[in-house]
JSON list of C-alpha atoms in Angstrom, two decimals:
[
{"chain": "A", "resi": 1, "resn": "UNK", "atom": "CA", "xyz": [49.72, 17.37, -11.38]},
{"chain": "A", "resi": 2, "resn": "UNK", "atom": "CA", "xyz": [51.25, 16.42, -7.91]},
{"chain": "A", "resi": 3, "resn": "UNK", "atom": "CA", "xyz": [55.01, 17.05, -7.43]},
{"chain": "A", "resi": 4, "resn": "UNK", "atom": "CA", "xyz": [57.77, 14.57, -8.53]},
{"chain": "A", "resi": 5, "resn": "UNK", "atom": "CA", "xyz": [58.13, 13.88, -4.68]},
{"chain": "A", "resi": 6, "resn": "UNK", "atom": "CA", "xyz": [54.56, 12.74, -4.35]},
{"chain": "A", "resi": 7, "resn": "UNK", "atom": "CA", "xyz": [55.28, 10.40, -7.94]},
{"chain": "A", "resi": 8, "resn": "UNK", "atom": "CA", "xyz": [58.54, 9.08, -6.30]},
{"chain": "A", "resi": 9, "resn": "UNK", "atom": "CA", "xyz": [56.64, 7.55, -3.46]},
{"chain": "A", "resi": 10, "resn": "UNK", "atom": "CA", "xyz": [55.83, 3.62, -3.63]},
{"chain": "A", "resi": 11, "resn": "UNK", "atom": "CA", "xyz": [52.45, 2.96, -5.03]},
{"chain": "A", "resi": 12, "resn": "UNK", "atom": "CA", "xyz": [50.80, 1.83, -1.90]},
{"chain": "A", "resi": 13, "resn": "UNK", "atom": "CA", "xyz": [51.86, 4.78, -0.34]},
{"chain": "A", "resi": 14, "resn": "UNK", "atom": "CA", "xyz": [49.86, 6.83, -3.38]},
{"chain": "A", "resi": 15, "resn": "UNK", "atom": "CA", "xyz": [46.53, 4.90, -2.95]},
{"chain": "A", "resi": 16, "resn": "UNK", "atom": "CA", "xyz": [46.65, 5.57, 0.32]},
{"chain": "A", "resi": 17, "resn": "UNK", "atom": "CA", "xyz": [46.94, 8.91, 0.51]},
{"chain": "A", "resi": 18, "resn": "UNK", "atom": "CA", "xyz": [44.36, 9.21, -2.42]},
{"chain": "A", "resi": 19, "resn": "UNK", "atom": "CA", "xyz": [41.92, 7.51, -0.43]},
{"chain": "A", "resi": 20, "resn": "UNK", "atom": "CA", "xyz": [42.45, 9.72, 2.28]},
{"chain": "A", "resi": 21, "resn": "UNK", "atom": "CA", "xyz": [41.40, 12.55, 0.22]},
{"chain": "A", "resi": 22, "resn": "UNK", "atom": "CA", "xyz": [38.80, 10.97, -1.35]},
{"chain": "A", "resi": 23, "resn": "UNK", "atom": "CA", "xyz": [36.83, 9.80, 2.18]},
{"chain": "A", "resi": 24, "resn": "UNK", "atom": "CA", "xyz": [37.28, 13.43, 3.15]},
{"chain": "A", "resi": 25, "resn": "UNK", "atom": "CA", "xyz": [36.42, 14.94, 0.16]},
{"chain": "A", "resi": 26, "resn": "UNK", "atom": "CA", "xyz": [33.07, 12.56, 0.44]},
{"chain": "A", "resi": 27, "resn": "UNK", "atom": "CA", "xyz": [31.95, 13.32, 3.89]},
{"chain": "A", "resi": 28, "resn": "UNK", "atom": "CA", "xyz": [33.24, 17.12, 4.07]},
{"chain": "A", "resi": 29, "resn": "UNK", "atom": "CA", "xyz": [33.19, 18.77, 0.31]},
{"chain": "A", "resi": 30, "resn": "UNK", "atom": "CA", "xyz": [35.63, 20.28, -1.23]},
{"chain": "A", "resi": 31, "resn": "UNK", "atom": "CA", "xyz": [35.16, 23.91, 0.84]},
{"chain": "A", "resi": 32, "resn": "UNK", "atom": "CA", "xyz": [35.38, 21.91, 4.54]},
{"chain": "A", "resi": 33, "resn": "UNK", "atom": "CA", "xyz": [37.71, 19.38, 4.20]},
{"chain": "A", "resi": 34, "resn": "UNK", "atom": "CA", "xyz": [40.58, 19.73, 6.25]},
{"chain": "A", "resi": 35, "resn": "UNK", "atom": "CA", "xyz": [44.20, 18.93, 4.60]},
{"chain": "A", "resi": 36, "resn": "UNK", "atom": "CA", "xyz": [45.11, 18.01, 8.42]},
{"chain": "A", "resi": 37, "resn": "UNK", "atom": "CA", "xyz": [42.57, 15.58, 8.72]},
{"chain": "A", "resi": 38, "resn": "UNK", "atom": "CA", "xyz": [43.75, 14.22, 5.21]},
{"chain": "A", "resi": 39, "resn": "UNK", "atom": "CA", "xyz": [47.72, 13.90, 6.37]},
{"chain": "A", "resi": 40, "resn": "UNK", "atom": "CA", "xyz": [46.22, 11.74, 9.91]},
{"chain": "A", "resi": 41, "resn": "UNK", "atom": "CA", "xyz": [43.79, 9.49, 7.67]},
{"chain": "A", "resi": 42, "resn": "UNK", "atom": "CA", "xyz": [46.66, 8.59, 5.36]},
{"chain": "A", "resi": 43, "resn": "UNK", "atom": "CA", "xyz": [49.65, 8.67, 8.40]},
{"chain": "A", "resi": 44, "resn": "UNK", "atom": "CA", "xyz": [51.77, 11.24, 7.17]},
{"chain": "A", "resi": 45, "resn": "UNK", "atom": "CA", "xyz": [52.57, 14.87, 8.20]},
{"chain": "A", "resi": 46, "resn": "UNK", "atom": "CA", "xyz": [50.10, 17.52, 7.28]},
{"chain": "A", "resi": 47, "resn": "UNK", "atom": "CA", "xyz": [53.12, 19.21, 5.91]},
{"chain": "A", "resi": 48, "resn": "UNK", "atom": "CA", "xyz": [54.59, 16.19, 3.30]},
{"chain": "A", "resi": 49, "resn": "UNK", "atom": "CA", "xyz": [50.61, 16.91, 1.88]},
{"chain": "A", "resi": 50, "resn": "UNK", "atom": "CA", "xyz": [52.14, 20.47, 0.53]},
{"chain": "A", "resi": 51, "resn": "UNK", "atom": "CA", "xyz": [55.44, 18.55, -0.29]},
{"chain": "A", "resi": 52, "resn": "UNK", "atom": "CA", "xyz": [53.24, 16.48, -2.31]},
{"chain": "A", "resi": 53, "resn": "UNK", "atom": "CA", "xyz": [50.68, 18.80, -3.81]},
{"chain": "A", "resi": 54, "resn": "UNK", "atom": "CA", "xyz": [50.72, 22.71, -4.95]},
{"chain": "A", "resi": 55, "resn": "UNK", "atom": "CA", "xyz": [47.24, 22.93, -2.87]},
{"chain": "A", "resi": 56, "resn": "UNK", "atom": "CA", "xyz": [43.87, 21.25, -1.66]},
{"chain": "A", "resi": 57, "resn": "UNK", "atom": "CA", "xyz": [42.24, 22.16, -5.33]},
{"chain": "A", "resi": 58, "resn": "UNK", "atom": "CA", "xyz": [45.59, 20.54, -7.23]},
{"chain": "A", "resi": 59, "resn": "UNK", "atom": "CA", "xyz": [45.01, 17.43, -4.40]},
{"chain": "A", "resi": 60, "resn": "UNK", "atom": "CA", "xyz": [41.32, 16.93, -5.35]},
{"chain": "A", "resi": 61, "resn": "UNK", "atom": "CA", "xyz": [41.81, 17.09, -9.46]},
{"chain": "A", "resi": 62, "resn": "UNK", "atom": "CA", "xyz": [44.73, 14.59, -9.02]},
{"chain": "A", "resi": 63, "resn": "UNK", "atom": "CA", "xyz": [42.58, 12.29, -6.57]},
{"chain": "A", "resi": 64, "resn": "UNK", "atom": "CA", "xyz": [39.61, 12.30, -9.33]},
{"chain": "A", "resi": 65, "resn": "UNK", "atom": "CA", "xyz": [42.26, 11.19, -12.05]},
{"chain": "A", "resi": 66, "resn": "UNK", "atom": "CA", "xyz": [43.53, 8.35, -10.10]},
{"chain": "A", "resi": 67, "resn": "UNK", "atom": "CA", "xyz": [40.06, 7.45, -8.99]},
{"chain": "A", "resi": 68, "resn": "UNK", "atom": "CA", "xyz": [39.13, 7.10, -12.75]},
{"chain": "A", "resi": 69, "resn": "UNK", "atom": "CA", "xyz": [42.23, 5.07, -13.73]},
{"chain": "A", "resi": 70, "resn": "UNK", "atom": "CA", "xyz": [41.71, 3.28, -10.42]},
{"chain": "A", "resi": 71, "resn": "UNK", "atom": "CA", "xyz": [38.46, 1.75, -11.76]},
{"chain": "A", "resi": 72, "resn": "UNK", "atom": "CA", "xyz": [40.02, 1.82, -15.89]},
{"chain": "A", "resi": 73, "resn": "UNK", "atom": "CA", "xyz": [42.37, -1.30, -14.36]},
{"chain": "A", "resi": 74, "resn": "UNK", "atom": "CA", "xyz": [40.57, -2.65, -12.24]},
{"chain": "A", "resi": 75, "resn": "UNK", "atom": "CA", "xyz": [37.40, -3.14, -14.22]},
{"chain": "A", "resi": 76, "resn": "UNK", "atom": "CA", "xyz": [38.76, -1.92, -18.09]},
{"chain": "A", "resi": 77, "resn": "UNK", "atom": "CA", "xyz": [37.42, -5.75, -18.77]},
{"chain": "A", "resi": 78, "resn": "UNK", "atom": "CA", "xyz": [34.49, -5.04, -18.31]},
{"chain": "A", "resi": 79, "resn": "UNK", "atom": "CA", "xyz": [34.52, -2.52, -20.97]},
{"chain": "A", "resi": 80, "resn": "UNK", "atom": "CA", "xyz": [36.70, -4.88, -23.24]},
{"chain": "A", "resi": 81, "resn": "UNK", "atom": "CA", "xyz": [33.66, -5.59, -25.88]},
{"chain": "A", "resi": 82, "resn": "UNK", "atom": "CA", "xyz": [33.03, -3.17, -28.01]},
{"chain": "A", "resi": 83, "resn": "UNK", "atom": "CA", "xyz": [29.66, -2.35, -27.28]},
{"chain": "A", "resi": 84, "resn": "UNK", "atom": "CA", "xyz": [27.82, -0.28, -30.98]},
{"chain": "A", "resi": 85, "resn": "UNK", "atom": "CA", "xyz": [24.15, -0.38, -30.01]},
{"chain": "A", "resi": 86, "resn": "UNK", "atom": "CA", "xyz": [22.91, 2.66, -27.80]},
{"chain": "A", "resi": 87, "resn": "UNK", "atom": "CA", "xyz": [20.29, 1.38, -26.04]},
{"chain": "A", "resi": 88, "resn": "UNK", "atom": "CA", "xyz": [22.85, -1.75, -24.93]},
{"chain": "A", "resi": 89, "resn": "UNK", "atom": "CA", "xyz": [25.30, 1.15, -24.19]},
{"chain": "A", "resi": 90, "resn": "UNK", "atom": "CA", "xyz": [22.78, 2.55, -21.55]},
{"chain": "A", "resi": 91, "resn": "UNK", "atom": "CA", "xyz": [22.09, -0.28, -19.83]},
{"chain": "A", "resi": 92, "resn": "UNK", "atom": "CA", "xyz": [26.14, -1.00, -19.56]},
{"chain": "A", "resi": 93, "resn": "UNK", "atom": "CA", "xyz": [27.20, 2.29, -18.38]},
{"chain": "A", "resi": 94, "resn": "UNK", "atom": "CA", "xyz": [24.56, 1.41, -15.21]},
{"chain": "A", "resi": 95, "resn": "UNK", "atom": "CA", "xyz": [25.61, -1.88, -14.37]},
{"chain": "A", "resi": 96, "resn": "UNK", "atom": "CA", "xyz": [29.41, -1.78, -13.57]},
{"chain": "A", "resi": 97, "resn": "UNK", "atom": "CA", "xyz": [28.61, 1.47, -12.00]},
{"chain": "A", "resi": 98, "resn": "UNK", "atom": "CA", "xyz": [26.56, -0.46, -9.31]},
{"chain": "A", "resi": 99, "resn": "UNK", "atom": "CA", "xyz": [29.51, -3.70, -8.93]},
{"chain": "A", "resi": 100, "resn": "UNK", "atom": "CA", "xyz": [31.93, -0.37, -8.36]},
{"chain": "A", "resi": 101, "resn": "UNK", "atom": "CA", "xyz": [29.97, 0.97, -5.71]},
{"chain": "A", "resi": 102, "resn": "UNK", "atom": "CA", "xyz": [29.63, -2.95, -4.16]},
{"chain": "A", "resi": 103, "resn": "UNK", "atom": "CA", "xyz": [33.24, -3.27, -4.30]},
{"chain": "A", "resi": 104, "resn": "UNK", "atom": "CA", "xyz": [35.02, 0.75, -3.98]},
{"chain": "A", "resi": 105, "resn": "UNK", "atom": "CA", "xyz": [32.13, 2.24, -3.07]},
{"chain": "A", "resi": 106, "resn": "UNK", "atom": "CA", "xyz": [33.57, 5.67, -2.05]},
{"chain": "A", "resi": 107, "resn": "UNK", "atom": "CA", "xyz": [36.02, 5.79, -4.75]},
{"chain": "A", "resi": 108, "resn": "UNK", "atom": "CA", "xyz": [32.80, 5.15, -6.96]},
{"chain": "A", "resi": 109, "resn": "UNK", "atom": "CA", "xyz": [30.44, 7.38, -5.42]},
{"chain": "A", "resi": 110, "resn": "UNK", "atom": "CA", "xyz": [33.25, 10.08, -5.62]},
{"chain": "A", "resi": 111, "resn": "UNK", "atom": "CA", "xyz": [33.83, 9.98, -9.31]},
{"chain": "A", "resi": 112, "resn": "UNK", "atom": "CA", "xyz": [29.84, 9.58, -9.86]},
{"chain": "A", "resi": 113, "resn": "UNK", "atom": "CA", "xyz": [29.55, 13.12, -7.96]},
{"chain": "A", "resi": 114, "resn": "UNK", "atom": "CA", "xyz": [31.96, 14.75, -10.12]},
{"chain": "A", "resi": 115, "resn": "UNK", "atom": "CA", "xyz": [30.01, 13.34, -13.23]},
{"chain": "A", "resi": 116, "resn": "UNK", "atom": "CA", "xyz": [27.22, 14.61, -12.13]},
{"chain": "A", "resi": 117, "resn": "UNK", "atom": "CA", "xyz": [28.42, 18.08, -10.90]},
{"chain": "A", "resi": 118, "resn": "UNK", "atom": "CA", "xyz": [28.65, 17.95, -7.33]},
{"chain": "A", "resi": 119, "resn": "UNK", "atom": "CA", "xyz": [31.59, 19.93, -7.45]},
{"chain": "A", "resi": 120, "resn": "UNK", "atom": "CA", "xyz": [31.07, 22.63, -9.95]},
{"chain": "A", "resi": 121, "resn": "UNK", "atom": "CA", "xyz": [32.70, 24.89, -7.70]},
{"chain": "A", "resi": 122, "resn": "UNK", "atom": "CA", "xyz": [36.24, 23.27, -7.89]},
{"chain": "A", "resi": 123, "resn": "UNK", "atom": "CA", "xyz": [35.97, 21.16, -10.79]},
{"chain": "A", "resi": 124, "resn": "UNK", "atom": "CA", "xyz": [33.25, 22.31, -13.86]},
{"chain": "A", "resi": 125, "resn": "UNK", "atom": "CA", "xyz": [36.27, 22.00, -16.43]},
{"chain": "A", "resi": 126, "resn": "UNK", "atom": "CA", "xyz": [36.76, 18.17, -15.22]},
{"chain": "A", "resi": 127, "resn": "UNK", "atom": "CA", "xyz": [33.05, 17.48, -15.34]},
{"chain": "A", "resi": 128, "resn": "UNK", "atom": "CA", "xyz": [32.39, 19.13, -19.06]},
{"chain": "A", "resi": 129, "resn": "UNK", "atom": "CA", "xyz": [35.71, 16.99, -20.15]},
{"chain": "A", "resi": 130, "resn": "UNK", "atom": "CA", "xyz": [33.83, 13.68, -18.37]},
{"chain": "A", "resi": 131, "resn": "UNK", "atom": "CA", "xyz": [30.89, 15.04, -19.82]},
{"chain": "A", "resi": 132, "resn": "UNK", "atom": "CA", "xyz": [32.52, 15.85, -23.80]},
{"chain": "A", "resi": 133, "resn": "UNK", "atom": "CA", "xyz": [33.67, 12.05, -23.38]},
{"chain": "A", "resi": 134, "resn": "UNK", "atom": "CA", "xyz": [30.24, 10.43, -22.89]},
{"chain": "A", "resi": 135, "resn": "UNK", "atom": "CA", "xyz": [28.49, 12.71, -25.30]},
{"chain": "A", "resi": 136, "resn": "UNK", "atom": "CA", "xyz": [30.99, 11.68, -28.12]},
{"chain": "A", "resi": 137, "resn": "UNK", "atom": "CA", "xyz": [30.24, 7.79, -27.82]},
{"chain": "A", "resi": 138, "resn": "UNK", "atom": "CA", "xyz": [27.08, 8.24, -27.77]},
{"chain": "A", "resi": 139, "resn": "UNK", "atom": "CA", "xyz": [27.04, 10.78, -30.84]},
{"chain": "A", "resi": 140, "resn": "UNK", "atom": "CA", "xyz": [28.87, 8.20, -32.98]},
{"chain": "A", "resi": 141, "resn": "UNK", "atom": "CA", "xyz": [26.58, 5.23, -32.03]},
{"chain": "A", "resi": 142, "resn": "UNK", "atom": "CA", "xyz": [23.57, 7.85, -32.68]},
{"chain": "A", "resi": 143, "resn": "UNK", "atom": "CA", "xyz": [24.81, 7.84, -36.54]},
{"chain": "A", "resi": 144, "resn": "UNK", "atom": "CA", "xyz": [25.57, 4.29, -36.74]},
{"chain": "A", "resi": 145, "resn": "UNK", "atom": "CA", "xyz": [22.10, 3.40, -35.63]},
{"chain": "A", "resi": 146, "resn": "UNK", "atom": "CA", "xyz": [20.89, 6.13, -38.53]},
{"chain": "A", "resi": 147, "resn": "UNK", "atom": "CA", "xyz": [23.08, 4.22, -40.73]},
{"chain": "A", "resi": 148, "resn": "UNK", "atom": "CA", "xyz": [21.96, 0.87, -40.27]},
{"chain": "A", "resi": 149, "resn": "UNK", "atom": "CA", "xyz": [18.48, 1.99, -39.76]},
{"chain": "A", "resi": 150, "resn": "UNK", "atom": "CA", "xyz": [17.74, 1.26, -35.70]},
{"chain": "A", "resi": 151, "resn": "UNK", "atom": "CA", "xyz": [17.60, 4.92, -35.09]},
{"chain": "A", "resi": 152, "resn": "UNK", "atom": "CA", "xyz": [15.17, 7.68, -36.53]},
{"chain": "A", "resi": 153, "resn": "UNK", "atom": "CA", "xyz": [16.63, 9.95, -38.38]},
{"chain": "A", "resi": 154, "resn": "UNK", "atom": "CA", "xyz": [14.02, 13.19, -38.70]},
{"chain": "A", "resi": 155, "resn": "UNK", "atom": "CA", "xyz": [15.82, 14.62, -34.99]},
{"chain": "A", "resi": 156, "resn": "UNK", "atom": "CA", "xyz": [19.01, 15.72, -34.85]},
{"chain": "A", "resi": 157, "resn": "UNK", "atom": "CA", "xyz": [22.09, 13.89, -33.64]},
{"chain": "A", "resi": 158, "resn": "UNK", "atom": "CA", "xyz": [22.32, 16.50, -31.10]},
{"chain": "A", "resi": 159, "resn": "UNK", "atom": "CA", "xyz": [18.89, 16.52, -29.28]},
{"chain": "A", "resi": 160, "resn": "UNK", "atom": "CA", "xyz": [19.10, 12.59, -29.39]},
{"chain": "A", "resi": 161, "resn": "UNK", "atom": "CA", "xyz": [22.44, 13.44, -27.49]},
{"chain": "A", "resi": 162, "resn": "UNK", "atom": "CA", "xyz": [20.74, 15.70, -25.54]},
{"chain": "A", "resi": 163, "resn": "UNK", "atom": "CA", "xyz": [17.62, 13.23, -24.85]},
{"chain": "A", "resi": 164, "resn": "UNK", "atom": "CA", "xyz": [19.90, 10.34, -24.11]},
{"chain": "A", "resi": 165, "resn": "UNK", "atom": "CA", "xyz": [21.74, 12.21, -21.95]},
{"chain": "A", "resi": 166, "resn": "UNK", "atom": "CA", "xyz": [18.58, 13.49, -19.79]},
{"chain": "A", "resi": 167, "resn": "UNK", "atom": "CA", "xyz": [17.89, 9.60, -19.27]},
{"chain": "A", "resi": 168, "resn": "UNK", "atom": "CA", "xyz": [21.12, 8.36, -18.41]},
{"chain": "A", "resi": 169, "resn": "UNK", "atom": "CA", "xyz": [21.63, 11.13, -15.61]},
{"chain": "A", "resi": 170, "resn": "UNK", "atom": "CA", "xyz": [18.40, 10.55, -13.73]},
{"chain": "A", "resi": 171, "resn": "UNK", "atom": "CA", "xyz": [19.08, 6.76, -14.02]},
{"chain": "A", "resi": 172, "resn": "UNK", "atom": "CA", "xyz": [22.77, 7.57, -12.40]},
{"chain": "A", "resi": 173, "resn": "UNK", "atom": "CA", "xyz": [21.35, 9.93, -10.03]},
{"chain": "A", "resi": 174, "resn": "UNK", "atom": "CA", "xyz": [18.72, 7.39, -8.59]},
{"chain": "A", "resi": 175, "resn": "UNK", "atom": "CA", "xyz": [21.60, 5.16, -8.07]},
{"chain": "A", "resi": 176, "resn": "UNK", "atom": "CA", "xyz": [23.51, 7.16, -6.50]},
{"chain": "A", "resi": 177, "resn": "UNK", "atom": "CA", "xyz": [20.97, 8.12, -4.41]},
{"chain": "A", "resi": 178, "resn": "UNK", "atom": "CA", "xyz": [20.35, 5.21, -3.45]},
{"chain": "A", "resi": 179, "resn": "UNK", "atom": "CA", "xyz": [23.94, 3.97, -2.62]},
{"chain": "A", "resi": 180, "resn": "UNK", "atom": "CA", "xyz": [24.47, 7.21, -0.19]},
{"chain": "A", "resi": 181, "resn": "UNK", "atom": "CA", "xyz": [21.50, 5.86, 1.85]},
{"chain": "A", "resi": 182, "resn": "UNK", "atom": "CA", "xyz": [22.15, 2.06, 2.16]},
{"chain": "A", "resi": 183, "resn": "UNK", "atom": "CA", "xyz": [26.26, 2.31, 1.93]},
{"chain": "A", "resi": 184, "resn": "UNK", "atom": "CA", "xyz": [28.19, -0.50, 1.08]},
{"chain": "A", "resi": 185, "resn": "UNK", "atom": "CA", "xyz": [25.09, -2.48, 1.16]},
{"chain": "A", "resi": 186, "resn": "UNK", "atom": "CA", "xyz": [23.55, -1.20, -1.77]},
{"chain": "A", "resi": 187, "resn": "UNK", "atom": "CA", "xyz": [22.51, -3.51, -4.50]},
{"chain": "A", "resi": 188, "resn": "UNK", "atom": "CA", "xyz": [24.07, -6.26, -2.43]},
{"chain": "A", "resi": 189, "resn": "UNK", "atom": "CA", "xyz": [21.13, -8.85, -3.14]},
{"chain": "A", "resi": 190, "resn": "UNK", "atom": "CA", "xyz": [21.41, -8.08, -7.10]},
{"chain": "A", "resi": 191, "resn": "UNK", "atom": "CA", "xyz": [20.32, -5.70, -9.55]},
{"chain": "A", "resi": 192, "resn": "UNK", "atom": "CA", "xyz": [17.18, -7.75, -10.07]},
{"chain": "A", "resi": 193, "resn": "UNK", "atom": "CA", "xyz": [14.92, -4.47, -9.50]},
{"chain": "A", "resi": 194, "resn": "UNK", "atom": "CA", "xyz": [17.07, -2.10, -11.64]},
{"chain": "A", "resi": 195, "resn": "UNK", "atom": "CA", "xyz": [16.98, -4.60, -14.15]},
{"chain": "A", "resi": 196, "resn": "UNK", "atom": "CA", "xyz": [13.26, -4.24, -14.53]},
{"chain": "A", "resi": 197, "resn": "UNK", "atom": "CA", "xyz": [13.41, -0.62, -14.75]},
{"chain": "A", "resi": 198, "resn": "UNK", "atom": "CA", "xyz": [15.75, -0.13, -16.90]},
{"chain": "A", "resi": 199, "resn": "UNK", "atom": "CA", "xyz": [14.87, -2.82, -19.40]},
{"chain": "A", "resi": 200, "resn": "UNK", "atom": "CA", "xyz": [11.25, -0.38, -19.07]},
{"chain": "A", "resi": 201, "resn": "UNK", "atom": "CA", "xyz": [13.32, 2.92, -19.75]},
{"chain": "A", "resi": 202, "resn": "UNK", "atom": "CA", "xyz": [15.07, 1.31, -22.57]},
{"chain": "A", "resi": 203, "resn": "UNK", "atom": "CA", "xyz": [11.72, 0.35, -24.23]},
{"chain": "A", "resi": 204, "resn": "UNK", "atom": "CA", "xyz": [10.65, 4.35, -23.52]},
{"chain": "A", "resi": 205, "resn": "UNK", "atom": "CA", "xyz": [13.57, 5.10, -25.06]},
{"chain": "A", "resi": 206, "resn": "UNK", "atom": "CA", "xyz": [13.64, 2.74, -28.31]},
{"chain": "A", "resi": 207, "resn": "UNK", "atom": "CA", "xyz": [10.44, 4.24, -28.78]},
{"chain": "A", "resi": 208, "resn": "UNK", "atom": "CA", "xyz": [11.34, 7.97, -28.79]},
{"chain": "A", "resi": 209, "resn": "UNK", "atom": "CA", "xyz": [14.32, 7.36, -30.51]},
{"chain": "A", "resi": 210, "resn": "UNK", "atom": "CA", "xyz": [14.59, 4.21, -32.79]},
{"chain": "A", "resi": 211, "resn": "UNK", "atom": "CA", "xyz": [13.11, 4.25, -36.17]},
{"chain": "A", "resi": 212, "resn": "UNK", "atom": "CA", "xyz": [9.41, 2.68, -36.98]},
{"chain": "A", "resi": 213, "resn": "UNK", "atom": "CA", "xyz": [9.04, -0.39, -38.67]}
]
C-alpha cells in the first residue's frame, strides 16, 4: 500500500503519477525502469516518489491495483449483466478488453501483461490472485451448464477449467500481440475479424465441451 502522504494527494495528482509508472513500467520492465524517470514523467521530485511509496516493487503492485479499479469504473457497465453461459462469457472477457486498449491502451496492455505473467518476477502472487478470480467464474458457470444440461459432464470441472483456460489465454495473447504492434490503432476499424474467429473458437469449444444432443 502507498503511504498516507501519497493517499492525501488530490486525485488527479494520483492518476498521474500512476500513469507515469505505468508508461515506464511498459516500455522499460520492472528490472530497468528508472524511479527518476518516473518522478520527471509525472512532475514531481524523484524524492516525493519514496515519500509516496516504500519502493519501486510497492510502486508497481499499487499501480496494477489502480489500473484494475481504473477500468472497474470506468467500464464496470459493461460488466453490469450478469452473464451465466460460458461460451458467452468467453467471447465477453475479449471484447471490452479490445475497447480498453482503443481507449487506455497502456493502462490496458499493462494489466493484460500481468494477467498473463509478464512479470512473474515482481508480481506471480498478483497474477495467481487475477488468475484464482477468473478460474472461479468460470468453475461455477462450468456446473451450471452441467446442471442445466449445456455442458458434458463425463470431464471434470477442473480440466474444463483447465481447457477453457488454455483458449482464453491464446485468444488474449493474440490480442495483445497484436495491440503492441499497431498501438493505439489497433482494432480501430472494428472487431469485425475477431468476431469471425472467435465465433469459430467458440464452436471448437461447444464441441469439446458442451453436452451431445
Amino acid at each position: 500500500m502507498p503511504k498516507e502522504t501519497f493517499l492525501r494527494l488530490p486525485e488527479q495528482k494520483q492518476e498521474t503519477v500512476m500513469r507515469a509508472a505505468i508508461g515506464e513500467f511498459m516500455r522499460c520492465g520492472f528490472e530497468k525502469a528508472n524511479v527518476g524517470t518516473i518522478a520527471k514523467n509525472a512532475e514531481i521530485a524523484k524524492g516525493s516518489i519514496y515519500q509516496y511509496f516504500e519502493n519501486k516493487e510497492e510502486l508497481f503492485r499499487y499501480a496494477l491495483e489502480w489500473a484494475v479499479r481504473f477500468f472497474a469504473t470506468e467500464y464496470g457497465q459493461q460488466y453490469s449483466r450478469s452473464v451465466t453461459d460460458l461460451f458467452e462469457f468467453f467471447r465477453e472477457s475479449a471484447e471490452p478488453m479490445m475497447r480498453q486498449i482503443q481507449t487506455e491502451y497502456e493502462l490496458a496492455v499493462f494489466v493484460q501483461e500481468v494477467f498473463l505473467g509478464h512479470y512473474n518476477n515482481v508480481a506471480r502472487d498478483l497474477t495467481e490472485v487475477m488468475l484464482r478470480s477468473v478460474d472461479g467464474i468460470m468453475l461455477g458457470m462450468i456446473r451450471q451448464g452441467k446442471e442445466n444440461g449445456s455442458i458434458r459432464c463425463d470431464i471434470s470441472d477442473e480440466l474444463l477449467v483447465k481447457f477453457m483456460e488454455g483458449a482464453s489465454m491464446r485468444l488474449k495473447e493474440d490480442i495483445l500481440r497484436r495491440a503492441k504492434e499497431e498501438g493505439n490503432s489497433a482494432f480501430q476499424n472494428g472487431f469485425a475479424e475477431y468476431e469471425t474467429e472467435m465465433n469459430a473458437l467458440i464452436e471448437l469449444l461447444k464441441n469439446g465441451m458442451g453436452a451431445k444432443e
